[in-house]
Amino acid sequence: MTGTADRVVSRAYLLGLGHVNLLDTYLSPLSYQGGQLSYLGERSYATRIAGGKVGFQSLFQAIGCYALSPVQNGTTMGGFLVSRTGLHYRWQPSAGLRLFAGGNLNFTGGGLYNLRNGNNPAQAKLQLDVAASLAASWSFRVGKQLLALRGQVDMLLAGLMFSPNYGQSYYELFSLGHYDHNVCFIFPGNAPTFRQMLTFDVPMRRATLRLGYVSEIEQSQVNGLKNHRYSHSFMIGFVRDLHFLSRKQIPANQIFY
Amino acid sequence: MGKIRFPRLVRVLDSVFGHSFLKLIACLFSVSVMVSCIDEDNYENTPEGNLEALWQIIDTRYCFLDYKAESYGLDWNEVKGRYMACLTPNMTSAQLFEVLCNMLAELRDGHVNLYTAADVGRYWSWQEDFPANFNDSVHRLYLGTDYKIASGLKYKILDDNIGYIYYESFSDALGDGNLDEVFYYLRSCTGLILDVRNNGGGQLTYASMLASRFTNEKRLVGYIAHKTGPGHSDFSDPEPEYVEPSQGIRWQKKVVVLTNRACYSSTNTFVRNVKGMPRVTVMGDRTGGGSGMPYTSELPNGWLVRFSACPMYDAQMQQIEFGIEPDVLVNMDLADIEKNKDTLIEQARSFLKK
């Protein structure tokens, strides 16, 4: 689809449940493990760029996690909102197989809260980064069913993230307004971060069933503080393909007003 | 698009995956598997592992190791070897707790605690080894039953027209509205006694808020720093701390702040903030100290450890970890207690009437 008037916009809505491993040495030197509940919304369509070979993708994630310390007497809760917006260039080397390469701009906001800590109970997460993105999709028929398998890997290239300094208190930051290297440059050397997604689409009557696996390997070491969030989630949801038509293509009696 | 029928599915998938799609996906996903993990050193949940983890937390994050090495010769490396030798493989949890608490007591810091489900390890010599300078029964007689309570402040007008405020804990919420009401009520008094004895601390913001009622100008009251790395001397440049005059009612007459050794942490900071203000006199005993803002961490066995992390200094950049001397040293007289008199309150009343 090359024009906005008759383009197809795919929207996916997925819910996921998975495992999470959390570390933030500002809060604790121990890794916490637990469960993660997430929502993933995706919107994608072909743009007019390069004859329709460039596609737009927007992903929105809402993540909630609950994890326990190794001896299960400490609790950390986390919540994150993630927005990822990018473009992919598409190649089609053979029938059914499509390869994509591009990049995206990502924003993550949220934080962790440790229920036991005193003056260092929470850690905020604010991050803006640019990532390289590679993907492949393969469509094939099983009987009359047209199925689609897609894999995507995004790798952080560079960005900025908020972090208190090694022993800096939030009292100093927010009550006294003392800043000390709190906006940190991140790159694969100090923040090797990968986000991966594997989806399997099965068309149903009115929508397409989507099964997915999402893995996030987010980690950083800035200001002497280490943190990571490793998550693996299985997702389920559906995809709706919306075909936008121009008025000329629609019979007049089908337009209500 | 490839067309596959069920009977041939496995063979076709194998041929397709063998040369294209899955190979690509596997390649993409394996990139992340090869990524090095950012993780922390894991200590075993054994007596040695827990002592090592505790020692490491203090070694890298505690903020007074250099200062205590200077002031009383603390050698944290030597401490490790000495207490490691106390461990045995089959020791009980209670025995391990005792060893770890003894190790932490080497820091001589009331902000250092070890919390388990059964007990709290503590170093309270900063108050237990000194006179209390406070008698609860006598204090109750001064307050009587007709005192007012504004959030955490108990206050009344004594019979010689001296205002009296008792603030027991900086953890008790305090608002500008409370302070306006209290100072308005006491406005006709000839002087004010602000009693913070036995106040073990709480919120630093309340310490600043209360201090801001006693100054008409912005005052430099001290400095605060934080660690910037695991080294004992890795600190940020100290940042100045100021107390700015409140926009609400400010006290313009003489005030005596009563202190004892149980004034700790945020109360120590409050005394730092007001000491030296033109109309303020600090009276009583030296405060207990506790100038490091405490953080929390934990051991492999789940025990929680609290420790001083951010050092605070006075306006001359001097340490106040071991307390602040009063302007007027007054100790409780046992003869006064027998007469149901609080020596500190009586001395403050005399001082304010001069």
Coordinates of C-alpha atoms in Angstrom, one line a residue, chain A residues 23 25-32 69-71 73-74 94-99 114 116-120 134-143 146 149-153 155 165-172 175-176 178-180 189-194 196-198 213 215 217 219-221 223-228 230, chain B residues 1-6 9 12-13 16-17 19-22 24-25 28-33 35-43 45 53 57 60-61 115 202-205 208 224-231 234-237 239-242 269 292-304 306-307 309-310 312:
Chain A
L23 CA 18.7 -6.1 39.9
T25 CA 22.3 -2.2 43.3
Y26 CA 21.0 1.2 44.5
L27 CA 18.3 -0.8 46.3
S28 CA 20.0 -4.1 46.9
P29 CA 23.0 -6.2 45.8
L30 CA 20.6 -9.2 45.4
S31 CA 18.7 -10.2 42.3
Y32 CA 15.0 -10.4 42.8
S69 CA 14.5 -11.7 47.1
P70 CA 16.4 -15.0 47.0
V71 CA 15.1 -16.0 50.5
N73 CA 11.5 -12.0 52.6
G74 CA 12.0 -8.9 50.5
S94 CA 11.8 -15.0 -1.8
A95 CA 8.1 -15.7 -1.7
G96 CA 6.8 -15.4 1.8
L97 CA 10.0 -14.2 3.3
R98 CA 10.6 -10.6 4.2
L99 CA 13.5 -9.1 5.9
N114 CA 11.6 -2.0 47.4
R116 CA 11.8 -2.9 53.0
N117 CA 14.2 -0.1 52.3
G118 CA 14.4 3.2 54.3
N119 CA 16.0 6.2 52.6
N120 CA 16.7 4.4 49.4
L134 CA 16.3 -6.2 12.5
A135 CA 13.3 -8.3 11.7
A136 CA 12.2 -11.1 9.5
S137 CA 8.7 -12.4 8.7
W138 CA 7.6 -15.5 6.9
S139 CA 4.2 -16.1 5.6
F140 CA 3.1 -19.6 4.6
R141 CA 0.0 -21.7 4.1
V142 CA -1.0 -24.7 6.1
G143 CA -4.1 -26.0 4.3
L146 CA -2.2 -18.3 5.8
L149 CA 5.8 -16.0 11.8
R150 CA 7.8 -12.9 12.7
G151 CA 10.9 -12.2 14.7
Q152 CA 12.4 -8.9 15.7
V153 CA 15.4 -7.9 17.6
M155 CA 19.5 -3.4 20.0
N165 CA 25.0 9.0 41.6
Y166 CA 26.5 6.0 43.4
G167 CA 25.4 7.0 46.9
Q168 CA 23.3 10.0 46.1
S169 CA 20.0 10.3 47.9
Y170 CA 16.7 11.4 46.4
Y171 CA 16.6 13.9 49.3
E172 CA 19.6 15.6 47.7
S175 CA 14.5 18.4 48.2
L176 CA 17.8 20.2 47.9
H178 CA 21.7 19.0 44.0
Y179 CA 22.5 17.3 40.8
D180 CA 25.6 15.2 40.1
G189 CA 29.4 -0.7 26.3
N190 CA 27.6 0.4 29.5
A191 CA 24.1 -0.6 28.7
P192 CA 23.9 -3.7 26.5
T193 CA 20.2 -3.9 25.9
F194 CA 18.2 -6.1 23.6
Q196 CA 13.2 -9.3 21.2
M197 CA 9.8 -10.4 19.9
L198 CA 8.7 -13.5 18.2
Y213 CA 7.2 -14.3 23.0
S215 CA 12.2 -11.0 25.8
I217 CA 17.4 -7.8 28.3
Q219 CA 20.8 -3.6 31.7
S220 CA 23.1 -0.7 32.5
Q221 CA 26.1 0.2 34.6
N223 CA 27.6 5.9 38.2
G224 CA 28.9 2.7 39.6
L225 CA 25.3 1.4 39.9
K226 CA 24.3 -1.8 38.2
N227 CA 20.8 -2.7 37.2
H228 CA 19.1 -5.2 35.0
Y230 CA 15.6 -9.7 32.3
Chain B
M1 CA 4.0 -17.3 -0.4
G2 CA 5.1 -20.9 0.3
K3 CA 2.3 -23.5 0.2
I4 CA 2.7 -26.4 2.6
R5 CA 0.3 -29.4 3.1
F6 CA 0.1 -31.2 6.5
L9 CA 4.8 -30.3 6.9
V12 CA 9.1 -28.9 4.3
L13 CA 9.6 -27.0 7.5
V16 CA 12.7 -24.1 4.7
F17 CA 14.1 -23.5 8.2
H19 CA 18.2 -22.4 4.7
S20 CA 16.3 -19.3 5.6
F21 CA 13.9 -18.2 8.2
L22 CA 14.7 -19.9 11.4
L24 CA 17.9 -15.9 10.6
I25 CA 15.7 -15.8 13.7
L28 CA 19.2 -12.6 15.6
F29 CA 18.2 -14.1 19.0
S30 CA 21.6 -15.6 19.6
V31 CA 23.2 -12.1 19.5
S32 CA 21.4 -11.2 22.7
V33 CA 22.4 -14.5 24.3
V35 CA 25.6 -10.3 25.4
S36 CA 27.5 -10.1 28.7
C37 CA 25.3 -9.9 31.7
I38 CA 25.5 -7.0 34.2
D39 CA 25.2 -8.7 37.5
E40 CA 26.5 -8.3 41.1
D41 CA 28.9 -10.7 42.9
N42 CA 26.8 -13.3 44.5
Y43 CA 27.9 -14.4 48.0
N45 CA 24.2 -18.0 52.0
A53 CA 28.6 -9.6 51.9
I57 CA 28.4 -3.4 51.8
T60 CA 31.9 0.2 49.6
R61 CA 28.9 2.2 50.7
Y115 CA 17.5 -6.5 61.3
G202 CA 12.9 11.4 61.4
Q203 CA 12.4 13.6 58.4
L204 CA 15.1 16.1 57.4
T205 CA 12.5 18.2 55.7
S208 CA 14.5 22.5 58.0
I224 CA 26.0 17.5 52.5
A225 CA 27.9 15.1 50.2
H226 CA 27.5 11.6 48.9
K227 CA 29.7 8.7 47.8
T228 CA 30.5 8.7 44.1
G229 CA 32.2 5.3 44.1
P230 CA 33.2 2.3 46.3
G231 CA 36.5 3.8 47.5
D234 CA 35.1 8.7 46.9
F235 CA 32.9 11.6 47.7
S236 CA 31.2 14.3 45.8
D237 CA 32.0 18.0 46.4
E239 CA 27.0 21.1 48.5
P240 CA 25.9 23.9 50.9
E241 CA 22.7 23.6 52.7
Y242 CA 20.7 26.7 53.6
T269 CA 20.6 18.2 62.0
G292 CA 25.0 10.2 58.0
M293 CA 21.8 9.7 56.1
P294 CA 21.1 6.0 56.4
Y295 CA 20.5 3.6 53.5
T296 CA 19.4 0.0 53.6
S297 CA 20.8 -3.1 52.0
E298 CA 20.6 -6.8 52.6
L299 CA 22.5 -10.0 53.0
P300 CA 22.2 -13.3 51.2
N301 CA 20.3 -14.8 54.1
G302 CA 17.7 -12.0 53.9
W303 CA 18.9 -9.9 56.9
L304 CA 18.5 -6.2 56.5
R306 CA 21.1 -0.1 57.7
F307 CA 24.2 2.1 57.4
A309 CA 25.5 6.7 53.4
C310 CA 25.5 10.5 52.9
M312 CA 26.4 15.9 56.6

